[in-house]
Amino acid sequence: CCSACFEPVLKESAEEVADVVPEVMNDGGADMKKKLSDASSDKGTALMDSSSPQFRAYTWLVEDSDSQAYTDERLFQRYALATLYFATDGVHWKHSENWVSDEDECKWFG
């Protein structure tokens, strides 16, 4: 499954995104952050940088009301694809159907 694309959903600046994190951390965001940090090659260093694509992908996942029900495999898959999207300026891709949306990531196209 999974190609590499996104429908733009999160367009906030890094500062606006950072404002969301404290209120989300009480709803399982800390557990998710630990999982993602433990699985990353840099042990979460990029995830801590509010201007990084990793941080934006994490924030997007935390805001997803279904994310707590995802298997670890699916969580990591959506995180990796969202990071790719944000790192490559997905909002400006010529084709970005369903990216960073509630759609199953296997339906993201672009």
Tab-separated table of N, CA and C in Angstrom:
chain	number	residue	atom	x	y	z
A	1	CYS	N	0.842	-1.163	0.000
A	1	CYS	CA	0.000	0.000	0.000
A	1	CYS	C	0.889	1.228	0.000
A	2	CYS	N	0.348	2.324	0.025
A	2	CYS	CA	0.999	3.609	0.243
A	2	CYS	C	1.916	4.108	-0.858
A	3	SER	N	1.480	5.182	-1.468
A	3	SER	CA	2.354	5.966	-2.325
A	3	SER	C	2.773	7.168	-1.498
A	4	ALA	N	3.235	8.192	-2.109
A	4	ALA	CA	3.707	9.335	-1.324
A	4	ALA	C	2.985	10.615	-1.732
A	5	CYS	N	1.914	10.943	-1.046
A	5	CYS	CA	1.155	12.166	-1.343
A	5	CYS	C	0.290	12.614	-0.159
A	6	PHE	N	-0.341	13.813	-0.234
A	6	PHE	CA	-1.162	14.368	0.842
A	6	PHE	C	-2.123	15.453	0.387
A	7	GLU	N	-3.310	15.484	0.957
A	7	GLU	CA	-4.199	16.640	0.804
A	7	GLU	C	-3.871	17.581	1.949
A	8	PRO	N	-3.535	18.816	1.667
A	8	PRO	CA	-3.127	19.719	2.745
A	8	PRO	C	-4.215	19.910	3.795
A	9	VAL	N	-3.829	19.712	5.037
A	9	VAL	CA	-4.747	19.925	6.145
A	9	VAL	C	-4.120	20.884	7.144
A	10	LEU	N	-2.852	20.673	7.443
A	10	LEU	CA	-2.171	21.487	8.438
A	10	LEU	C	-1.330	22.536	7.731
A	11	LYS	N	-1.703	23.805	7.876
A	11	LYS	CA	-0.997	24.873	7.190
A	11	LYS	C	-0.460	25.912	8.162
A	12	GLU	N	-0.505	25.608	9.455
A	12	GLU	CA	-0.089	26.577	10.448
A	12	GLU	C	1.422	26.758	10.434
A	13	SER	N	1.861	27.853	10.959
A	13	SER	CA	3.291	28.092	11.131
A	13	SER	C	3.788	27.226	12.284
A	14	ALA	N	5.091	27.120	12.407
A	14	ALA	CA	5.669	26.328	13.497
A	14	ALA	C	5.229	26.859	14.855
A	15	GLU	N	5.105	28.185	14.986
A	15	GLU	CA	4.697	28.769	16.261
A	15	GLU	C	3.260	28.382	16.612
A	16	GLU	N	2.374	28.424	15.616
A	16	GLU	CA	0.982	28.048	15.867
A	16	GLU	C	0.872	26.578	16.215
A	17	VAL	N	1.651	25.739	15.546
A	17	VAL	CA	1.644	24.304	15.826
A	17	VAL	C	2.143	24.056	17.243
A	18	ALA	N	3.193	24.765	17.658
A	18	ALA	CA	3.751	24.575	18.998
A	18	ALA	C	2.730	24.895	20.076
A	19	ASP	N	1.827	25.827	19.815
A	19	ASP	CA	0.800	26.183	20.793
A	19	ASP	C	-0.164	25.038	21.074
A	20	VAL	N	-0.315	24.113	20.142
A	20	VAL	CA	-1.253	23.005	20.274
A	20	VAL	C	-0.707	21.924	21.193
A	21	VAL	N	0.587	21.753	21.228
A	21	VAL	CA	1.195	20.619	21.908
A	21	VAL	C	0.865	20.522	23.387
A	22	PRO	N	0.986	21.568	24.197
A	22	PRO	CA	0.721	21.403	25.630
A	22	PRO	C	-0.662	20.853	25.940
A	23	GLU	N	-1.680	21.291	25.233
A	23	GLU	CA	-3.026	20.807	25.530
A	23	GLU	C	-3.240	19.378	25.055
A	24	VAL	N	-2.486	18.932	24.082
A	24	VAL	CA	-2.644	17.590	23.533
A	24	VAL	C	-1.852	16.573	24.348
A	25	MET	N	-0.784	17.004	24.982
A	25	MET	CA	0.068	16.086	25.726
A	25	MET	C	-0.692	15.346	26.820
A	26	ASN	N	-1.773	15.898	27.308
A	26	ASN	CA	-2.570	15.251	28.352
A	26	ASN	C	-3.445	14.136	27.801
A	27	ASP	N	-3.612	14.058	26.488
A	27	ASP	CA	-4.494	13.075	25.877
A	27	ASP	C	-3.738	11.964	25.172
A	28	GLY	N	-2.620	11.533	25.681
A	28	GLY	CA	-1.882	10.445	25.068
A	28	GLY	C	-0.768	10.908	24.150
A	29	GLY	N	-0.634	12.198	23.966
A	29	GLY	CA	0.425	12.711	23.107
A	29	GLY	C	1.809	12.359	23.612
A	30	ALA	N	1.986	12.318	24.926
A	30	ALA	CA	3.287	11.992	25.504
A	30	ALA	C	3.667	10.550	25.192
A	31	ASP	N	2.695	9.635	25.273
A	31	ASP	CA	2.962	8.233	24.946
A	31	ASP	C	3.353	8.087	23.485
A	32	MET	N	2.640	8.792	22.622
A	32	MET	CA	2.951	8.738	21.205
A	32	MET	C	4.335	9.309	20.937
A	33	LYS	N	4.648	10.412	21.578
A	33	LYS	CA	5.953	11.045	21.383
A	33	LYS	C	7.071	10.104	21.815
A	34	LYS	N	6.870	9.390	22.910
A	34	LYS	CA	7.877	8.432	23.376
A	34	LYS	C	8.058	7.309	22.371
A	35	LYS	N	6.957	6.759	21.854
A	35	LYS	CA	7.043	5.689	20.846
A	35	LYS	C	7.816	6.157	19.618
A	36	LEU	N	7.459	7.347	19.127
A	36	LEU	CA	8.110	7.864	17.926
A	36	LEU	C	9.579	8.181	18.190
A	37	SER	N	9.879	8.744	19.348
A	37	SER	CA	11.266	9.055	19.694
A	37	SER	C	12.104	7.793	19.820
A	38	ASP	N	11.556	6.797	20.508
A	38	ASP	CA	12.281	5.538	20.698
A	38	ASP	C	12.560	4.834	19.372
A	39	ALA	N	11.672	5.002	18.406
A	39	ALA	CA	11.821	4.323	17.116
A	39	ALA	C	12.696	5.093	16.123
A	40	SER	N	12.982	6.354	16.417
A	40	SER	CA	13.732	7.164	15.451
A	40	SER	C	15.240	6.987	15.630
A	41	SER	N	15.966	7.161	14.543
A	41	SER	CA	17.420	6.989	14.595
A	41	SER	C	18.103	8.066	15.435
A	42	ASP	N	17.475	9.238	15.566
A	42	ASP	CA	18.069	10.313	16.373
A	42	ASP	C	17.469	10.370	17.780
A	43	LYS	N	16.690	9.356	18.118
A	43	LYS	CA	16.052	9.244	19.440
A	43	LYS	C	15.161	10.433	19.778
A	44	GLY	N	14.586	11.058	18.761
A	44	GLY	CA	13.600	12.104	18.978
A	44	GLY	C	14.120	13.523	18.930
A	45	THR	N	15.383	13.701	18.577
A	45	THR	CA	15.942	15.057	18.529
A	45	THR	C	15.159	15.945	17.566
A	46	ALA	N	14.918	15.476	16.350
A	46	ALA	CA	14.167	16.268	15.366
A	46	ALA	C	12.722	16.472	15.805
A	47	LEU	N	12.187	15.498	16.502
A	47	LEU	CA	10.807	15.578	16.979
A	47	LEU	C	10.628	16.708	17.998
A	48	MET	N	11.692	17.081	18.665
A	48	MET	CA	11.640	18.135	19.672
A	48	MET	C	11.764	19.537	19.061
A	49	ASP	N	12.125	19.621	17.799
A	49	ASP	CA	12.318	20.901	17.114
A	49	ASP	C	11.001	21.330	16.482
A	50	SER	N	10.380	22.373	17.011
A	50	SER	CA	9.048	22.779	16.545
A	50	SER	C	9.021	23.257	15.099
A	51	SER	N	10.178	23.451	14.481
A	51	SER	CA	10.193	23.853	13.077
A	51	SER	C	10.450	22.677	12.135
A	52	SER	N	10.590	21.480	12.689
A	52	SER	CA	10.933	20.315	11.862
A	52	SER	C	9.695	19.633	11.269
A	53	PRO	N	9.880	18.947	10.145
A	53	PRO	CA	8.782	18.160	9.569
A	53	PRO	C	8.322	17.046	10.525
A	54	GLN	N	9.257	16.507	11.302
A	54	GLN	CA	8.908	15.460	12.259
A	54	GLN	C	7.950	15.992	13.316
A	55	PHE	N	8.212	17.190	13.799
A	55	PHE	CA	7.338	17.793	14.802
A	55	PHE	C	5.956	18.067	14.213
A	56	ARG	N	5.918	18.585	12.994
A	56	ARG	CA	4.635	18.861	12.349
A	56	ARG	C	3.843	17.574	12.134
A	57	ALA	N	4.534	16.497	11.741
A	57	ALA	CA	3.865	15.211	11.545
A	57	ALA	C	3.324	14.680	12.871
A	58	TYR	N	4.113	14.797	13.925
A	58	TYR	CA	3.678	14.378	15.256
A	58	TYR	C	2.444	15.164	15.695
A	59	THR	N	2.485	16.482	15.530
A	59	THR	CA	1.355	17.324	15.937
A	59	THR	C	0.101	16.962	15.155
A	60	TRP	N	0.257	16.710	13.872
A	60	TRP	CA	-0.878	16.296	13.046
A	60	TRP	C	-1.460	14.979	13.570
A	61	LEU	N	-0.600	14.023	13.911
A	61	LEU	CA	-1.074	12.742	14.434
A	61	LEU	C	-1.790	12.893	15.767
A	62	VAL	N	-1.259	13.726	16.641
A	62	VAL	CA	-1.872	13.929	17.955
A	62	VAL	C	-3.273	14.497	17.803
A	63	GLU	N	-3.459	15.352	16.809
A	63	GLU	CA	-4.773	15.952	16.584
A	63	GLU	C	-5.773	14.985	15.946
A	64	ASP	N	-5.290	13.846	15.461
A	64	ASP	CA	-6.148	12.825	14.842
A	64	ASP	C	-6.843	12.035	15.953
A	65	SER	N	-8.147	12.157	16.042
A	65	SER	CA	-8.895	11.505	17.129
A	65	SER	C	-8.803	9.984	17.086
A	66	ASP	N	-8.453	9.403	15.955
A	66	ASP	CA	-8.335	7.950	15.833
A	66	ASP	C	-6.931	7.433	16.133
A	67	SER	N	-5.961	8.310	16.301
A	67	SER	CA	-4.564	7.875	16.397
A	67	SER	C	-4.294	6.940	17.573
A	68	GLN	N	-5.029	7.076	18.658
A	68	GLN	CA	-4.802	6.204	19.814
A	68	GLN	C	-5.203	4.756	19.524
A	69	ALA	N	-6.029	4.551	18.504
A	69	ALA	CA	-6.467	3.196	18.154
A	69	ALA	C	-5.556	2.531	17.116
A	70	TYR	N	-4.603	3.276	16.552
A	70	TYR	CA	-3.718	2.717	15.527
A	70	TYR	C	-2.748	1.714	16.131
A	71	THR	N	-2.442	0.677	15.363
A	71	THR	CA	-1.352	-0.211	15.751
A	71	THR	C	-0.059	0.592	15.647
A	72	ASP	N	0.986	0.117	16.291
A	72	ASP	CA	2.275	0.812	16.181
A	72	ASP	C	2.715	0.888	14.723
A	73	GLU	N	2.529	-0.193	13.980
A	73	GLU	CA	2.927	-0.215	12.575
A	73	GLU	C	2.222	0.892	11.786
A	74	ARG	N	0.925	1.031	12.006
A	74	ARG	CA	0.178	2.062	11.284
A	74	ARG	C	0.570	3.463	11.760
A	75	LEU	N	0.774	3.629	13.048
A	75	LEU	CA	1.209	4.909	13.584
A	75	LEU	C	2.539	5.325	12.947
A	76	PHE	N	3.502	4.417	12.894
A	76	PHE	CA	4.804	4.722	12.310
A	76	PHE	C	4.685	5.011	10.813
A	77	GLN	N	3.812	4.281	10.152
A	77	GLN	CA	3.617	4.495	8.714
A	77	GLN	C	3.039	5.882	8.439
A	78	ARG	N	2.006	6.250	9.182
A	78	ARG	CA	1.389	7.563	8.983
A	78	ARG	C	2.364	8.681	9.373
A	79	TYR	N	3.126	8.463	10.422
A	79	TYR	CA	4.120	9.448	10.849
A	79	TYR	C	5.187	9.636	9.763
A	80	ALA	N	5.702	8.536	9.234
A	80	ALA	CA	6.742	8.611	8.198
A	80	ALA	C	6.229	9.325	6.958
A	81	LEU	N	5.028	8.999	6.542
A	81	LEU	CA	4.465	9.634	5.351
A	81	LEU	C	4.151	11.114	5.594
A	82	ALA	N	3.644	11.425	6.762
A	82	ALA	CA	3.367	12.833	7.083
A	82	ALA	C	4.673	13.623	7.155
A	83	THR	N	5.718	13.022	7.706
A	83	THR	CA	7.018	13.678	7.757
A	83	THR	C	7.530	13.949	6.340
A	84	LEU	N	7.390	12.974	5.464
A	84	LEU	CA	7.779	13.158	4.063
A	84	LEU	C	7.000	14.317	3.445
A	85	TYR	N	5.710	14.339	3.678
A	85	TYR	CA	4.851	15.389	3.147
A	85	TYR	C	5.318	16.779	3.590
A	86	PHE	N	5.523	16.936	4.896
A	86	PHE	CA	5.933	18.236	5.418
A	86	PHE	C	7.360	18.593	4.992
A	87	ALA	N	8.247	17.598	4.904
A	87	ALA	CA	9.640	17.853	4.523
A	87	ALA	C	9.786	18.266	3.061
A	88	THR	N	8.849	17.831	2.240
A	88	THR	CA	8.939	18.112	0.795
A	88	THR	C	7.909	19.135	0.343
A	89	ASP	N	7.375	19.904	1.278
A	89	ASP	CA	6.427	20.978	0.973
A	89	ASP	C	5.208	20.445	0.214
A	90	GLY	N	4.630	19.382	0.753
A	90	GLY	CA	3.503	18.713	0.114
A	90	GLY	C	2.334	19.601	-0.246
A	91	VAL	N	2.164	20.684	0.461
A	91	VAL	CA	1.064	21.590	0.166
A	91	VAL	C	1.186	22.132	-1.263
A	92	HIS	N	2.380	22.122	-1.824
A	92	HIS	CA	2.589	22.634	-3.178
A	92	HIS	C	2.788	21.534	-4.220
A	93	TRP	N	2.547	20.270	-3.864
A	93	TRP	CA	2.647	19.192	-4.844
A	93	TRP	C	1.576	19.385	-5.913
A	94	LYS	N	1.890	18.950	-7.116
A	94	LYS	CA	0.915	19.037	-8.202
A	94	LYS	C	-0.279	18.125	-7.916
A	95	HIS	N	-0.022	16.946	-7.380
A	95	HIS	CA	-1.073	15.987	-7.004
A	95	HIS	C	-0.865	15.610	-5.541
A	96	SER	N	-1.911	15.785	-4.750
A	96	SER	CA	-1.784	15.456	-3.322
A	96	SER	C	-3.123	15.029	-2.730
A	97	GLU	N	-3.790	14.126	-3.428
A	97	GLU	CA	-5.114	13.704	-2.978
A	97	GLU	C	-5.047	12.914	-1.668
A	98	ASN	N	-5.789	13.362	-0.697
A	98	ASN	CA	-6.015	12.708	0.596
A	98	ASN	C	-4.844	12.753	1.575
A	99	TRP	N	-3.726	13.373	1.228
A	99	TRP	CA	-2.588	13.416	2.142
A	99	TRP	C	-2.943	14.181	3.410
A	100	VAL	N	-2.353	13.782	4.496
A	100	VAL	CA	-2.629	14.280	5.854
A	100	VAL	C	-4.116	14.533	6.069
A	101	SER	N	-4.873	13.494	5.809
A	101	SER	CA	-6.319	13.538	6.027
A	101	SER	C	-6.699	12.339	6.892
A	102	ASP	N	-7.986	12.221	7.180
A	102	ASP	CA	-8.472	11.067	7.939
A	102	ASP	C	-8.525	9.809	7.086
A	103	GLU	N	-8.378	9.959	5.780
A	103	GLU	CA	-8.391	8.794	4.889
A	103	GLU	C	-7.264	7.832	5.255
A	104	ASP	N	-7.506	6.545	5.004
A	104	ASP	CA	-6.450	5.554	5.171
A	104	ASP	C	-5.267	5.974	4.310
A	105	GLU	N	-4.075	5.857	4.852
A	105	GLU	CA	-2.891	6.301	4.125
A	105	GLU	C	-2.664	5.548	2.815
A	106	CYS	N	-3.263	4.384	2.669
A	106	CYS	CA	-3.156	3.645	1.408
A	106	CYS	C	-3.967	4.334	0.301
A	107	LYS	N	-4.801	5.288	0.679
A	107	LYS	CA	-5.593	6.042	-0.306
A	107	LYS	C	-4.980	7.415	-0.591
A	108	TRP	N	-3.847	7.708	0.030
A	108	TRP	CA	-3.163	8.966	-0.253
A	108	TRP	C	-2.492	8.810	-1.602
A	109	PHE	N	-2.626	9.809	-2.444
A	109	PHE	CA	-2.093	9.724	-3.804
A	109	PHE	C	-1.412	11.019	-4.187
A	110	GLY	N	-0.352	10.877	-4.930
A	110	GLY	CA	0.283	12.074	-5.475
A	110	GLY	C	1.731	11.867	-5.785
